Structures are given as C-alpha cells and as structure tokens.
Coordinates of C-alpha atoms in Angstrom, one line a residue:
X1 CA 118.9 135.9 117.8
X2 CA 121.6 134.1 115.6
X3 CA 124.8 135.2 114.4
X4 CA 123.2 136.9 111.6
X5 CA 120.9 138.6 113.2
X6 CA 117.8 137.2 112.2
X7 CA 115.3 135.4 114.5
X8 CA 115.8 131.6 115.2
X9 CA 112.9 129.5 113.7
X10 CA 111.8 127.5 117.0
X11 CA 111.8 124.2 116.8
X12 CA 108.0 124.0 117.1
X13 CA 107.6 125.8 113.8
X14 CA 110.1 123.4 112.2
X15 CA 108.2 120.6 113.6
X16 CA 104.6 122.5 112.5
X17 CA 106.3 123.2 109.0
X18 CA 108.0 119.4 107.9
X19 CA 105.0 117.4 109.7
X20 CA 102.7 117.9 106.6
X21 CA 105.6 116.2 104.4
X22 CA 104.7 113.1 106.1
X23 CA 101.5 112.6 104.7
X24 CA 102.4 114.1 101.1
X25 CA 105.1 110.9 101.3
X26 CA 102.0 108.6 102.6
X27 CA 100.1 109.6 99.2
X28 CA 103.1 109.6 97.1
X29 CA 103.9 106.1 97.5
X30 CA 100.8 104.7 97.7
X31 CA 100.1 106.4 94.7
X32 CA 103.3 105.0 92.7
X33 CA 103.9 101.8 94.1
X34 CA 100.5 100.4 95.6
X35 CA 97.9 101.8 93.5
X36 CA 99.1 100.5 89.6
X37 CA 98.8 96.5 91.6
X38 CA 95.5 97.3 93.0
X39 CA 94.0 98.7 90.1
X40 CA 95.6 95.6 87.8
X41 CA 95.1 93.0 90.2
X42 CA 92.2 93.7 92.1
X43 CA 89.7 96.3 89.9
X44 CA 91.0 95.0 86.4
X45 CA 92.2 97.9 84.5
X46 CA 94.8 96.6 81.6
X47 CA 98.2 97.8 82.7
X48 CA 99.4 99.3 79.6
X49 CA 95.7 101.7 80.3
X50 CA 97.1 102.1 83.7
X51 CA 100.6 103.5 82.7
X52 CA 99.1 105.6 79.8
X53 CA 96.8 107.6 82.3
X54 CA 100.1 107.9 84.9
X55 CA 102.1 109.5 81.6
X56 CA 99.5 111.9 81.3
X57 CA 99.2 113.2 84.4
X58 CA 102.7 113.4 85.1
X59 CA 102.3 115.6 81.9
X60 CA 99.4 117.7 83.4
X61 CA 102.0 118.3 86.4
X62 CA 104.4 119.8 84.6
X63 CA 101.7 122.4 83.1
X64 CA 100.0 122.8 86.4
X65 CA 103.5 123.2 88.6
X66 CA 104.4 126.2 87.2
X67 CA 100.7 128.1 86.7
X68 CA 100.6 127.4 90.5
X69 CA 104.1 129.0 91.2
X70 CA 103.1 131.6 89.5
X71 CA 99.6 132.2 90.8
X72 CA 101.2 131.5 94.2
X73 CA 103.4 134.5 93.5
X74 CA 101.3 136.5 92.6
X75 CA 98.8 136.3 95.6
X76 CA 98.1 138.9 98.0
X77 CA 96.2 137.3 101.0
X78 CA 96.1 138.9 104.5
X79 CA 97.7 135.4 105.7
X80 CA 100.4 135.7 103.3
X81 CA 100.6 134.3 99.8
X82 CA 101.5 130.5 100.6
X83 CA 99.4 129.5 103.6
X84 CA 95.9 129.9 102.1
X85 CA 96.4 127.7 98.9
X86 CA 97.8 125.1 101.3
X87 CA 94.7 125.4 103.7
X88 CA 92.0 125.6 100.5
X89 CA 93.9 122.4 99.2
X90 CA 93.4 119.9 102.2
X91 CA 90.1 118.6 102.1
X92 CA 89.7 118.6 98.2
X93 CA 93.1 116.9 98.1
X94 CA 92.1 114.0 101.0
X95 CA 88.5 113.6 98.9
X96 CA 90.4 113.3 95.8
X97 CA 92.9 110.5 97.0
X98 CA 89.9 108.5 99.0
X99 CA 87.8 108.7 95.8
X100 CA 91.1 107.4 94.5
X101 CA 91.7 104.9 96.2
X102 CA 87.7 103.7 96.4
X103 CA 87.1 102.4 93.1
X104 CA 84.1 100.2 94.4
X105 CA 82.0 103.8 94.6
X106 CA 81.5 103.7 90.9
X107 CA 78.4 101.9 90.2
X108 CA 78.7 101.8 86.8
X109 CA 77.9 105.7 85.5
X110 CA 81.5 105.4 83.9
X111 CA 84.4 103.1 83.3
X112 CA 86.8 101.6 85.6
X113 CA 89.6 103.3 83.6
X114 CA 87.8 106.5 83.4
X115 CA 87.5 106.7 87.2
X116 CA 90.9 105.9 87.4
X117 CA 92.1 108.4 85.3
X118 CA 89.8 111.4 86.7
X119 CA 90.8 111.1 90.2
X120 CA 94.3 110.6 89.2
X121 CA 94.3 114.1 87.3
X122 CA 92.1 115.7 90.3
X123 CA 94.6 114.4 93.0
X124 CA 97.7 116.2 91.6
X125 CA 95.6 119.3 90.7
X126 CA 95.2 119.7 94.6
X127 CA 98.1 118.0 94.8
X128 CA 100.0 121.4 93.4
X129 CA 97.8 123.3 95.2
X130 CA 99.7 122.5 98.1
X131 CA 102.8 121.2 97.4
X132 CA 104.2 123.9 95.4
X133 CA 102.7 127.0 98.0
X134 CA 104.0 124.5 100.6
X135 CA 107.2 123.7 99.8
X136 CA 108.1 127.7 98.9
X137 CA 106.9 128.3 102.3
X138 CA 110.1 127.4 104.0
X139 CA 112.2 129.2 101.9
X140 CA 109.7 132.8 103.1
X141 CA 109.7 131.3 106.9
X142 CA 113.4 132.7 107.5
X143 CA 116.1 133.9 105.2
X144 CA 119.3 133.0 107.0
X145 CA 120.8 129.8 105.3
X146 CA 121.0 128.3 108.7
X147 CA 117.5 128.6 109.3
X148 CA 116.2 127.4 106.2
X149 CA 118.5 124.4 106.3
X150 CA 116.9 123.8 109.9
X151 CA 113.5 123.8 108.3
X152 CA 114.4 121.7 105.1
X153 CA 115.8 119.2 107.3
X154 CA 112.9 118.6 109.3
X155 CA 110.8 118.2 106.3
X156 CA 113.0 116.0 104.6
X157 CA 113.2 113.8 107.6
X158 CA 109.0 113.8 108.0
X159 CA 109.7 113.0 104.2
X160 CA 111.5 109.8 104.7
X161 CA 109.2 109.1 107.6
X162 CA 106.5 109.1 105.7
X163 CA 108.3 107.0 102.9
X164 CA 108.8 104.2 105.7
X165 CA 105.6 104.3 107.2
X166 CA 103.8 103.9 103.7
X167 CA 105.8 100.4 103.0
X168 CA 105.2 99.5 106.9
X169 CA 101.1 100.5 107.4
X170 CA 99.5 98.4 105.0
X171 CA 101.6 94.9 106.1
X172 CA 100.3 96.2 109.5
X173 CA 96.7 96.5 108.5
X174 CA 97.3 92.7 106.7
X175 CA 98.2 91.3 109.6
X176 CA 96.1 93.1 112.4
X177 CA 93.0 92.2 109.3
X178 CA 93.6 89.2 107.9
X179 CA 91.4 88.6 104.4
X180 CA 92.2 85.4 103.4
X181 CA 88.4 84.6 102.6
X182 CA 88.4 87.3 100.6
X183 CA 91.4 88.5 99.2
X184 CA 89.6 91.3 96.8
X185 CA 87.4 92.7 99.3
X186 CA 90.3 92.9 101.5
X187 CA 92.3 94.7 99.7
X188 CA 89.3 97.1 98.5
X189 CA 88.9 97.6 102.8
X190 CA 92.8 98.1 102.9
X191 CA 93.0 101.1 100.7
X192 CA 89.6 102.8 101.7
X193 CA 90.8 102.8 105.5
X194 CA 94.8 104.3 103.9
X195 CA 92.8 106.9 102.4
X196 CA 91.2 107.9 105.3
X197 CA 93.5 107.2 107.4
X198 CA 96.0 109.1 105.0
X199 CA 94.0 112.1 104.6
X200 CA 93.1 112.7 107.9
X201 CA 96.4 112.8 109.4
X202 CA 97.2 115.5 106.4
X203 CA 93.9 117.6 107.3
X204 CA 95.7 117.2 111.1

C-alpha cells in the first residue's frame, strides 16, 4: 500500500498503460512530418491542397475531441467506460492509417486529393476514439498523485520513444532496402510496410 493508502499501480500496469503511446507517436509523426513530402513528392497532390485538407481536419478534431469526452463519460460498459472505445478503435484506426499511407490502392474511382483527404478525416475520427478514452484512463487507474504521476511518466516516456523511433525506422528501412532504381516505388513500399508495421504493433 502507499502512504496514502491506496494500492500501488504495479509496474506492469504502467508498462501495459504507456506502451500504446508508442505507436500513437509512430502515427503522429509520420502523419506530420512524412506524409505532406510523400504526398507532394511522390503522389503529386499540390501542397497548398495538402495543407488545406490538414487545416480541416485539425478543425474536425476539435469538434470531435470533445463529443468523444463526453460520450466517453457518459458510458456505462461492464469493462468500464474508457477500455472499450480504445479496444473498438484499434483495427479501424490501423486500417485507416494503412489506407493512408497506401495511396497506390486508388485506381482511379476518385481523386488523389480526395483520398487524401478522406483517410486523413477517418484516421483522427478513430484517432479520438482512442486517444481521448485512452489518455483519461490513467487519470481512473489510481487517484493518488503519486500514482498517476507513475503512470503519466511511463507514457510520456513510450511517447518520446515513439517520437525517436519514427525519425529512426524509415532511414533503417532505406538502408536495409535500398530503391535507387526506383525512387517512387520505393518510397510507395516504405510507407505501406510503416503502416503495417505501425499498426500492428498498436493492435499488439
């Protein structure tokens, strides 16, 4: 027990509860930093198209952050009221950032820019499905300040992690796969094997 008499989060669950951070920092900088280039560079999209459809769905997360709070809140599921929107979130979440990050799949049923923009808003709809339940999670695992400061720790660390490993695994893949031949279907490889990759390891 600890000095204020609540349990002691183990550090198992601390581990169990920051790992998933990892991952969201995988997607989260791929998302900002890689995918604009790839999307210029490499599909073709104008970049002034590319920053308009990032403003808006930076707007649609501010409408969607709170509605999920809220419907978070309000909840009543026998595993709690957090743990199910992050479990129903995973695999529509990882489909959402592959289809992303997989351009080449659209075979010409819509625009470049429109799939761009679709997958972008899908992405961080499941994006808030989880985070938000996620992140008030900790804060509902123990309520000694200790504790909680224990369990934001950890997933602030697995948050930096993640924010390391996401500038270090694609100069990895560049140099373990070499595409000089073919620069653009290289890169297109590159990011379909990061979303996998990516999503998998959140799902795990």
């Amino acid at each position: 027990m600890s000095k204020a008499g609540t349990e002691v989060v183990t550090l198992r669950t601390q581990v169990s509860y920051g790992a998933p951070a990892l991952s969201l920092a995988l997607m989260a900088i791929t998302f900002y930093v890689y995918i604009p280039k790839f999307y210029s560079d490499v599909v073709g999209i104008n970049l002034a198209v590319i920053g308009n459809i990032v403003l808006i769905s930076r707007i649609w997360d501010a409408l969607i952050d709170p509605a999920m709070g809220s419907i978070s809140d309000r909840s009543r599921f026998a595993a709690g009221r957090r743990r199910p929107w992050i479990g129903l979130a995973l695999l529509p979440l990882s489909l959402s950032f592959f289809f992303l990050l997989s351009p080449q799949l659209n075979v010409g049923f819509v625009s470049d820019a429109m799939w761009f923009a679709v997958w972008t808003v899908l992405f961080f709809l499941f994006w808030t499905m989880h985070s938000v339940p996620y992140e008030a999670l900790g804060a509902e695992i123990s309520f000694d300040y200790r504790e909680r400061n224990r369990l934001f720790g950890m997933r602030e660390g697995f948050l930096v992690l993640g924010t390391l490993f996401a500038a270090i695994v694609p100069a990895v893949y560049d140099f373990v796969l070499p595409g000089a031949n073919d620069p653009q279907a290289h890169e297109q490889r590159k990011f379909v094997a990061l979303s996998l990759f990516y999503g998998a390891l959140l799902v795990g």
